[in-house]
Coordinates of C-alpha atoms and ligand atoms in Angstrom, one line a residue:
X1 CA -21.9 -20.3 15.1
X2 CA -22.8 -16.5 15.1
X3 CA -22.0 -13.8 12.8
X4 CA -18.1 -13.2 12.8
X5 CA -16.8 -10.4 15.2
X6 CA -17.0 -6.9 13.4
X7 CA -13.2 -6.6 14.1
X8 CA -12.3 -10.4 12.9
X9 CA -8.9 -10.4 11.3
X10 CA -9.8 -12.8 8.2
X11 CA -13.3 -11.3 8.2
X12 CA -15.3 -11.8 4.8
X13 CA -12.3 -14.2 3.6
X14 CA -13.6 -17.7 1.8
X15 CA -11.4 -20.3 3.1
X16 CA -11.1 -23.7 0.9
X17 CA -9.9 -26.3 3.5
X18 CA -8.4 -29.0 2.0
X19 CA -8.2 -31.9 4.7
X20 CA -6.2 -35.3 3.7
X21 CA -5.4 -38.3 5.5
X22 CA -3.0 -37.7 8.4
X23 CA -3.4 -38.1 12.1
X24 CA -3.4 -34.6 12.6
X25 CA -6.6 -34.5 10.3
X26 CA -8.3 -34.4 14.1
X27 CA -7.3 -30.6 14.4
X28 CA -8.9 -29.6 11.2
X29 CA -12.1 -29.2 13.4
X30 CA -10.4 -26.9 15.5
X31 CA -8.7 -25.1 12.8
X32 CA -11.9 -24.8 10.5
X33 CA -13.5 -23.4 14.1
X34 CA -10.8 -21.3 14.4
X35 CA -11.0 -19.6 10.9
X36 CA -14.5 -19.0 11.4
X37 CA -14.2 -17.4 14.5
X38 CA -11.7 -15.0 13.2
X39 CA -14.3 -14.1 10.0
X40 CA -14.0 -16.0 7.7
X41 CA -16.6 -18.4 5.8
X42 CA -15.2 -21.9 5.4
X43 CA -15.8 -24.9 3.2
X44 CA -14.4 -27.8 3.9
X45 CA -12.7 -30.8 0.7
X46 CA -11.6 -33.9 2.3
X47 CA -9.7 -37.1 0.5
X48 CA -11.0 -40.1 1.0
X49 CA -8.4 -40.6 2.8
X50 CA -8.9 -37.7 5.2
X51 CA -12.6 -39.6 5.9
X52 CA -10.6 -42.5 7.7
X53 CA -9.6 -40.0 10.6
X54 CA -12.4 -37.6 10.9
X55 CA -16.1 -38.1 10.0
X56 CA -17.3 -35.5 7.0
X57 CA -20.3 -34.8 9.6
X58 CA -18.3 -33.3 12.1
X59 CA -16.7 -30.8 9.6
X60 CA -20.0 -29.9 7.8
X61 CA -22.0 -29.5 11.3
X62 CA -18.9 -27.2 12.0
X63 CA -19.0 -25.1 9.2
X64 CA -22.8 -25.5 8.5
X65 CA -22.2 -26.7 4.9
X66 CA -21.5 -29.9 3.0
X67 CA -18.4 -31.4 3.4
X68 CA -17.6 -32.3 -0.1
X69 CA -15.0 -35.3 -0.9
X70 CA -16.4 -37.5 -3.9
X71 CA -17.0 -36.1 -8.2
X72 CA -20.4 -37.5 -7.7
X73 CA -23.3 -36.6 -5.6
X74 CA -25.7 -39.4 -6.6
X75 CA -24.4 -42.2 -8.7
X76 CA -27.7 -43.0 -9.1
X77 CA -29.1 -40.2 -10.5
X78 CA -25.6 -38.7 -12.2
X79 CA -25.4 -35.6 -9.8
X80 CA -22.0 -34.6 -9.8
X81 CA -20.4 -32.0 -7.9
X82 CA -18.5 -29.4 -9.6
X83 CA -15.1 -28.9 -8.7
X84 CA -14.6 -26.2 -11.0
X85 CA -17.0 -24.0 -9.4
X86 CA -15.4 -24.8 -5.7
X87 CA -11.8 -23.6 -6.9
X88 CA -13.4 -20.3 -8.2
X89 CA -15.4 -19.7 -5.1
X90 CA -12.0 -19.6 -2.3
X91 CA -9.8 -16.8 -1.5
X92 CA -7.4 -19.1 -1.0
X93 CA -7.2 -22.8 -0.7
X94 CA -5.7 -24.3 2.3
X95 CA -4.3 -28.1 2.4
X96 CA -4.2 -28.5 5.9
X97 CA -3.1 -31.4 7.3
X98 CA -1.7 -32.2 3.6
X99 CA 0.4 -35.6 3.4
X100 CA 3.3 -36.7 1.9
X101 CA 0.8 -38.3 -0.7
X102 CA -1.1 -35.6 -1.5
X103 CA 2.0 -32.9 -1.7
X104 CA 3.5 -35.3 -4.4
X105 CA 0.3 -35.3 -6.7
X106 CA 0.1 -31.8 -6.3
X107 CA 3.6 -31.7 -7.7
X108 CA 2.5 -34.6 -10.7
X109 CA -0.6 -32.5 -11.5
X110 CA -2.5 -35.6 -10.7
X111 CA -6.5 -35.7 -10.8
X112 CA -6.9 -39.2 -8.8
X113 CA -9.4 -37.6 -6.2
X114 CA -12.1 -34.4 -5.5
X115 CA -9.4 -33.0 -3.9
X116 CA -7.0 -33.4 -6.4
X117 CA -9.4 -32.0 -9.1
X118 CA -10.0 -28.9 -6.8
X119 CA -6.3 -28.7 -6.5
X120 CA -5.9 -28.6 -10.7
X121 CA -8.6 -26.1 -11.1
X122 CA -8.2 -23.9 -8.5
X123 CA -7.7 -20.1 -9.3
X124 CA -7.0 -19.1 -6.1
X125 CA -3.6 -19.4 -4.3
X126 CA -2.7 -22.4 -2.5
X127 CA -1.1 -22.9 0.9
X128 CA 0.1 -26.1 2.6
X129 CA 0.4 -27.4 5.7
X130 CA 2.8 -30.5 5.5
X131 CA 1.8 -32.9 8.2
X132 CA 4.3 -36.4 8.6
X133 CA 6.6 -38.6 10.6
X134 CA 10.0 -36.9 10.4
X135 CA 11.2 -39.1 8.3
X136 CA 8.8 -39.0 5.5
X137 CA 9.2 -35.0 6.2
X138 CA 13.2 -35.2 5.8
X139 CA 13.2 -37.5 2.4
X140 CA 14.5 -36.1 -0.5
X141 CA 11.3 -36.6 -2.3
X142 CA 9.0 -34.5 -0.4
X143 CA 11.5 -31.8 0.4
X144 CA 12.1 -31.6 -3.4
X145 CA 8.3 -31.5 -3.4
X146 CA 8.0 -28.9 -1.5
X147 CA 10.7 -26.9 -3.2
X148 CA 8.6 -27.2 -6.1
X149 CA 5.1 -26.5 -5.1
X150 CA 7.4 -22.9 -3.6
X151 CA 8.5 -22.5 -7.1
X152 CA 5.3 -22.4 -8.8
X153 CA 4.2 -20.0 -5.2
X154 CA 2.3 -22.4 -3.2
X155 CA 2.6 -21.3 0.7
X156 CA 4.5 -23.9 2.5
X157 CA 3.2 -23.8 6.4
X158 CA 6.4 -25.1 8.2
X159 CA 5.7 -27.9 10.2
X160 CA 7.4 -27.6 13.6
X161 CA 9.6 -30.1 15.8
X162 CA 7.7 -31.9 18.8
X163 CA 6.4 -35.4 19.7
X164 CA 4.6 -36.8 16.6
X165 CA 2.2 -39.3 16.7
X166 CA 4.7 -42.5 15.7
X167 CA 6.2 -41.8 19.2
X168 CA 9.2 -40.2 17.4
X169 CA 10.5 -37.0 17.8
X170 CA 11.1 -34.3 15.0
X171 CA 10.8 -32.2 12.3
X172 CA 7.0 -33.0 10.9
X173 CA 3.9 -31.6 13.3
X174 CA 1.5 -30.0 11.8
X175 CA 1.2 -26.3 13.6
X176 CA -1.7 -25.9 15.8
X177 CA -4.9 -24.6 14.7
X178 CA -3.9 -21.3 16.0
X179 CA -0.7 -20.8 14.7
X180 CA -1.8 -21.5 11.2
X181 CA -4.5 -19.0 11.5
X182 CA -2.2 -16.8 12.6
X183 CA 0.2 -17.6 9.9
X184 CA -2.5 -16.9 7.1
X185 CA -3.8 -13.5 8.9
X186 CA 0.5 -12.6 8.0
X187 CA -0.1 -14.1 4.2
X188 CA -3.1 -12.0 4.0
X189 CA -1.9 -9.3 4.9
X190 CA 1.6 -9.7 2.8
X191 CA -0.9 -9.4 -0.1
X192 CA -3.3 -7.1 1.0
X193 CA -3.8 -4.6 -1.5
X194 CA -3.4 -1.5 0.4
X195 CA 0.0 -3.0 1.5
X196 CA 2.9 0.0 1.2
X197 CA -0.3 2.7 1.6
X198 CA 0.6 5.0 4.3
X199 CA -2.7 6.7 5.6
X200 CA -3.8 9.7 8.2
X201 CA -7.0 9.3 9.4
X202 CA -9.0 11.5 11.7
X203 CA -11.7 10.6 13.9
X204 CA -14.2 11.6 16.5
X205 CA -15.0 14.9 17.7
X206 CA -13.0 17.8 18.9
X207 CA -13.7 20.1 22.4
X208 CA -13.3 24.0 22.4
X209 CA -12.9 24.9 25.4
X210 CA -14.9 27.8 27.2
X211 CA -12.6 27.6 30.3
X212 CA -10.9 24.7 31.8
X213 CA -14.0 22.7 32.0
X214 CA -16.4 23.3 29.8
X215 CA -16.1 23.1 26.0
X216 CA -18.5 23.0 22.5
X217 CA -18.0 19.9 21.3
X218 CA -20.2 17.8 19.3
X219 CA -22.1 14.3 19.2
X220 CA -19.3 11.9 17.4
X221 CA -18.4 8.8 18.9
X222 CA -15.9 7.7 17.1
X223 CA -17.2 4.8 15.4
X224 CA -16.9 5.2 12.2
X225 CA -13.6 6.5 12.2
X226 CA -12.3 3.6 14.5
X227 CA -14.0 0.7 12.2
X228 CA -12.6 2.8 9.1
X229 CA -9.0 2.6 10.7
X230 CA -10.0 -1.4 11.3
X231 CA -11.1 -2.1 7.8
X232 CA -7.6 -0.2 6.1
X233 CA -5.4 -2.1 8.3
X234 CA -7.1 -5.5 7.8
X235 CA -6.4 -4.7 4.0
X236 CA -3.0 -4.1 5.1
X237 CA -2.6 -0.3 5.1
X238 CA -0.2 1.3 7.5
X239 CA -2.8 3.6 9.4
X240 CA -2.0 6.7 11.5
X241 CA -4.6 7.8 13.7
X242 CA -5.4 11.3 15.2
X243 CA -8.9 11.0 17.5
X244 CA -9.9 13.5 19.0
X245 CA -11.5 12.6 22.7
X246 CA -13.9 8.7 22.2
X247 CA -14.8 6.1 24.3
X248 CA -13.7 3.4 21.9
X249 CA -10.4 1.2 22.0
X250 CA -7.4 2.0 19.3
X251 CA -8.2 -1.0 17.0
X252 CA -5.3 -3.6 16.5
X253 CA -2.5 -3.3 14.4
X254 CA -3.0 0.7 14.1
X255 CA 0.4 2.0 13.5
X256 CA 0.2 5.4 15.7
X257 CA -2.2 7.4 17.4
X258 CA -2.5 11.0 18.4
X259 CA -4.7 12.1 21.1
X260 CA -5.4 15.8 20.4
X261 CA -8.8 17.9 22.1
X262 CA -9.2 20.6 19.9
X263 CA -9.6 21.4 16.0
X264 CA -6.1 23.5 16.2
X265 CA -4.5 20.3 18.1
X266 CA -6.0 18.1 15.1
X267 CA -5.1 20.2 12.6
X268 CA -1.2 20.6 14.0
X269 CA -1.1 16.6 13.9
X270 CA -3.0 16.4 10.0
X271 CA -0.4 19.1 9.0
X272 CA 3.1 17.2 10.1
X273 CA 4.7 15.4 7.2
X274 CA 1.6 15.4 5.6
X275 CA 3.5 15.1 2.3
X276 CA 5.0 11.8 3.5
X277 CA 1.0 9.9 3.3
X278 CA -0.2 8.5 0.6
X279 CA -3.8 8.5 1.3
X280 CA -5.2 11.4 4.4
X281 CA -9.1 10.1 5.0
X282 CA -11.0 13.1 7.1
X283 CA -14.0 11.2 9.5
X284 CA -13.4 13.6 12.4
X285 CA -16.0 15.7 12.9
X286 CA -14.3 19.2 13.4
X287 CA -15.7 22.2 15.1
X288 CA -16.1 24.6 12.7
X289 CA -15.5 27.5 14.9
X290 CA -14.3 27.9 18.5
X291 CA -14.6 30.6 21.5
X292 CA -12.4 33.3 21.1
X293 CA -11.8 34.1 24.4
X294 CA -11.5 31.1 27.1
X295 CA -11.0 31.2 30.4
X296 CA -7.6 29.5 32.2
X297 CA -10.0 28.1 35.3
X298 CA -13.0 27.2 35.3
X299 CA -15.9 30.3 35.5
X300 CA -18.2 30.6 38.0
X301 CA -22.0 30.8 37.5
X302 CA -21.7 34.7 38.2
X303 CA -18.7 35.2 35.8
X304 CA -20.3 33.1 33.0
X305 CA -20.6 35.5 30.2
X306 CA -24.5 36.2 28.5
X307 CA -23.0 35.7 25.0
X308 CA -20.0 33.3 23.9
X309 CA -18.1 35.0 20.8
X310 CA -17.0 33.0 18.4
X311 CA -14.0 32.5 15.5
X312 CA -13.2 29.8 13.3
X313 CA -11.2 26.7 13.6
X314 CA -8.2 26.0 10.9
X315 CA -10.2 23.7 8.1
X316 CA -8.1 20.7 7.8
X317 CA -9.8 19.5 4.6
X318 CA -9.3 22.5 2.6
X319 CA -5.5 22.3 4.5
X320 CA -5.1 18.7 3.1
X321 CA -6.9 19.5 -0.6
X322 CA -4.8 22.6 -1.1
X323 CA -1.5 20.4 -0.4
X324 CA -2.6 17.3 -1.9
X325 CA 0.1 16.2 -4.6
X326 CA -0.8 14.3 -7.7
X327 CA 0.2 10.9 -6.2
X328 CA -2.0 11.6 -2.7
X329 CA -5.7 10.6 -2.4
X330 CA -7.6 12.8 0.0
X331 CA -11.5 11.7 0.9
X332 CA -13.4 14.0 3.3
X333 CA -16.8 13.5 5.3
X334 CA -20.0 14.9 5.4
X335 CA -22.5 15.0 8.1
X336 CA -25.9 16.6 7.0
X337 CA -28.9 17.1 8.6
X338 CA -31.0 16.9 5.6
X339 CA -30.8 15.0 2.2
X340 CA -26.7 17.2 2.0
X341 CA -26.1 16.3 -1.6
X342 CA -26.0 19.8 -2.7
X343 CA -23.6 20.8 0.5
X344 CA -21.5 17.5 0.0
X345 CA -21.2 18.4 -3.5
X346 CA -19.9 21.6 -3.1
X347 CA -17.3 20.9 -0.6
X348 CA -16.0 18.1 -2.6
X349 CA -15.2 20.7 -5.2
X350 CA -14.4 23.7 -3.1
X351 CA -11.9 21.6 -1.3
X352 CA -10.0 19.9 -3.9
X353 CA -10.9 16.0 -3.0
X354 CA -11.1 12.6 -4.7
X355 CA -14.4 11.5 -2.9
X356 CA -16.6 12.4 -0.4
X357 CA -19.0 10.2 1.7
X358 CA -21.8 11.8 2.6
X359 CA -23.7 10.1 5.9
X360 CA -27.0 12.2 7.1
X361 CA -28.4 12.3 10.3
X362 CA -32.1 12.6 8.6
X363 CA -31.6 8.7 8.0
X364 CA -32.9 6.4 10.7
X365 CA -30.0 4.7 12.3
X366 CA -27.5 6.6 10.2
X367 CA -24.8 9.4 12.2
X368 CA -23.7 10.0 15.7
X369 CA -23.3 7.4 18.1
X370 CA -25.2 4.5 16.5
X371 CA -24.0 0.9 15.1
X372 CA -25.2 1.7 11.4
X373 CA -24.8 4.0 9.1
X374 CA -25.6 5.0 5.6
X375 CA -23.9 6.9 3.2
X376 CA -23.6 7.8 -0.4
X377 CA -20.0 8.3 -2.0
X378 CA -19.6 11.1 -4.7
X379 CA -16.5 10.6 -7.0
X380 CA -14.9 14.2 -7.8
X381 CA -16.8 13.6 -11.2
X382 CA -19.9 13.7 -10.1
X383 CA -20.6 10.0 -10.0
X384 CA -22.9 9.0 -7.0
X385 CA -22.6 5.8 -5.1
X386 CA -25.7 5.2 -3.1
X387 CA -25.4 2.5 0.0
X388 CA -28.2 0.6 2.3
X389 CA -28.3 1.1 5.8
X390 CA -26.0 -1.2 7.1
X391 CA -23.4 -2.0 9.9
X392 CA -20.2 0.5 10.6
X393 CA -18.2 -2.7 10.2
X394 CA -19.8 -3.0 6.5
X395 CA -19.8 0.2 5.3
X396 CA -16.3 0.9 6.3
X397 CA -15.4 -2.4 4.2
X398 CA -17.5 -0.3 1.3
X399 CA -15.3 2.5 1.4
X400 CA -12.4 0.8 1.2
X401 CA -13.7 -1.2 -1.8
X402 CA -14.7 2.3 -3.6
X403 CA -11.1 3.7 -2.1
X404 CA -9.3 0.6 -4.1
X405 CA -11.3 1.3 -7.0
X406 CA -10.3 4.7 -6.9
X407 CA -6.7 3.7 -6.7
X408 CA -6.7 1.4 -9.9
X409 CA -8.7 3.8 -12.3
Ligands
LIG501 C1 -2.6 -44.2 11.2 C2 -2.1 -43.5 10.0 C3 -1.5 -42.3 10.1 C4 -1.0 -41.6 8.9 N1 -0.5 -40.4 9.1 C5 0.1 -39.8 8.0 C6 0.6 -38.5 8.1 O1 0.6 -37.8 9.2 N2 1.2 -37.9 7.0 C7 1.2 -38.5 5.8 O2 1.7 -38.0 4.9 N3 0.6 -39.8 5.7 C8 0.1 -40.4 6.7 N4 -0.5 -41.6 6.6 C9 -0.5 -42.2 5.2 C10 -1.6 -41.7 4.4 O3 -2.9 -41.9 5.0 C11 -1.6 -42.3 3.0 O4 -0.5 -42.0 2.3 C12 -2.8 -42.0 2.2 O5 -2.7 -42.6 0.9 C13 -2.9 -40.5 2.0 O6 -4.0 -40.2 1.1 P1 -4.4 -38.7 0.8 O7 -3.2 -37.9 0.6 O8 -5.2 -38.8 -0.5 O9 -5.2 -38.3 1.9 C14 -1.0 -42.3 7.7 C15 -1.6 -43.6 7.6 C16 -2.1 -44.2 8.7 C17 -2.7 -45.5 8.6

């Protein structure tokens, strides 16, 4: 399997999947396919049970790991596999199918298989995906199970109604692979920490027109902007978008855009309700001054003038720093040419912000247009953060990291 999709939904999660012995163990391939697909790395427990209905070698070919279902690795030699460190290493750990058997040792505390160790030593949260004959599903002791295992916040996937393998036909189905990858994208995101963070973000360049069409405008694509706005929504920030003119598609789950085409357009969308955000993140990369004069139509080679005057554009940064209250975070950009410290430095002070990243165009396969970038971050303390050259994707998933840090210091 390839490297996940930069824009994967469960991207850079660790899955624990907990398999156990049901029929619908079968889609467990497709679900740990499915979770890998959408980003995440997955490692895959299984009950001994579980082994009756699916081969451990499909699930580790799968996932490219060990499948691991026994305390010992060698009884000969004593190797034993360490439980402990498996329910450290998940984000979450997901019991899916997870049987009538296994939900009630859960609720015992019970320590009769790997699984069940796991279980017991996990730190992460657990999530479970009930998977029985309707019967078994409807008796008293596993619904009191399950209102148990909810009590101490375990996430109960609902099974749903539907043909079940016994021939009947009820409540007990296991959800589709899909559907429960779906369901935990929601779980993450209920959890996410920038949940409740309402942030502007600007991104890609602006046009100042000379007449109606021709313009100065600059080199930026977008990118980093877009996989910014990405990155804050996967961690479950409401994100309002203002681009100015890119190639590039509005990523998913991006509460609003704003097309605008010049800096006075971007700056009359950063200004509205600005007092309303909670976080306003500057990637746009703003003409800094615009032609005075431009034409209605467009000029013709004889009317074109010898010399194009120009006058600044509104500076949204120093507009945002200047109104920034003490609970709003404001982060600017800087593109440099050369090394830009000193010039990153001095507009982080001059214009009142929490951080700046500093990307420069001096770097091989940093800036405009490419699929990398690297940056430093400087805190308004001083403090430097210095980064490697690495994907948009990954560096926007580094600013978010130093923007939570920011956030809980
Ligand atoms: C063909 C077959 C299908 C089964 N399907 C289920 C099932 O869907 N759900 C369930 O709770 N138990 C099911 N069982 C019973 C479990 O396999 C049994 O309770 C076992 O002890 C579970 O062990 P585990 O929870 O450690 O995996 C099934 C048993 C057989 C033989």
């Amino acid at each position: 399997m390839g490297s996940p999709a930069p824009s994967a939904s469960l991207h850079g999660k660790r899955i624990l999947l907990g398999v156990t012995g049901s029929i619908a163990a079968y889609k467990s391939a497709v679900l740990a396919r499915e979770l890998q697909r959408r980003g995440a790395t997955v490692r895959v427990v299984m009950t001994p049970g579980a082994i009756d209905f699916i081969t451990p070698l499909t699930l580790a070919t799968l996932t490219d790991h060990p499948v691991y279902s026994d305390f010992t690795e060698n009884k000969d030699s004593g190797e034993w596999t360490n439980h402990v460190e498996l329910g450290l290493w998940g984000d979450v750990f997901l019991v899916a199918p997870a049987t009538a058997n296994t939900l009630s040792a859960f609720v015992q505390g019970s320590c009769d298989n790997f699984l069940q160790a796991v279980h017991l030593s996990s730190r992460c949260p657990i999530c479970v995906a009930p998977a029985m004959d309707l019967d078994m599903f409807a008796h008293g002791a596993t619904q009191s199970n399950l209102a148990r295992l909810a009590e101490r916040g375990v996430g109960i996937i609902e099974p749903e109604s539907g043909l079940l393998a016994s021939g009947l036909e009820g409540k007990g189905r296991m959800l589709e692979p899909e559907a429960i990858a779906d369901w935990l994208e929601l779980w993450f995101h209920d959890r996410a920490p920038l949940k409740g963070q309402k942030i502007l973000l600007t991104a890609g360049p602006t046009q100042e027109p000379i007449d109606s069409v021709r313009f100065i405008g600059n080199h930026s694509s977008g990118k980093m902007g877009y996989a910014l706005a990405t990155a804050l929504v996967q961690h479950g920030a409401e994100v309002h978008l203002i681009s100015g003119p890119v190639q590039l598609k509005v990523p998913a789950g991006v509460a609003s855009v704003t097309n605008v085409q010049t800096a006075q357009e971007m700056m009359a969308a950063a200004s509205e309700n600005f007092n309303t955000y909670d976080i306003a993140i500057a990637t746009a990369a703003v003409a800094d001054a615009r032609p005075k004069h431009s034409a209605a139509a467009k000029l013709h080679r004889n009317e074109l003038p010898s010399a194009i005057a120009l006058e600044p554009t509104p500076d949204i940064l120093a507009h945002w720093g200047q109104q920034k209250a003490a609970h709003q975070t404001v982060i600017g950009f800087a593109l440099e040419t050369d090394d830009g410290v000193a010039s990153a430095m001095g507009k982080l002070k001059r214009k009142n912000l929490d951080f700046i990243v500093l990307n420069s165009t001096a770097v091989k396969g940093a800036g405009f247009g490419t699929d990398t970038n690297q940056i430093s971050i400087f805190d308004s303390d001083g403090k430097a953060h210095k980064f490697e050259l690495k994907s948009k994707t990954e560096v926007a998933h580094d600013i978010v990291q130093h923007l939570l840090n920011h956030l809980t210091t």
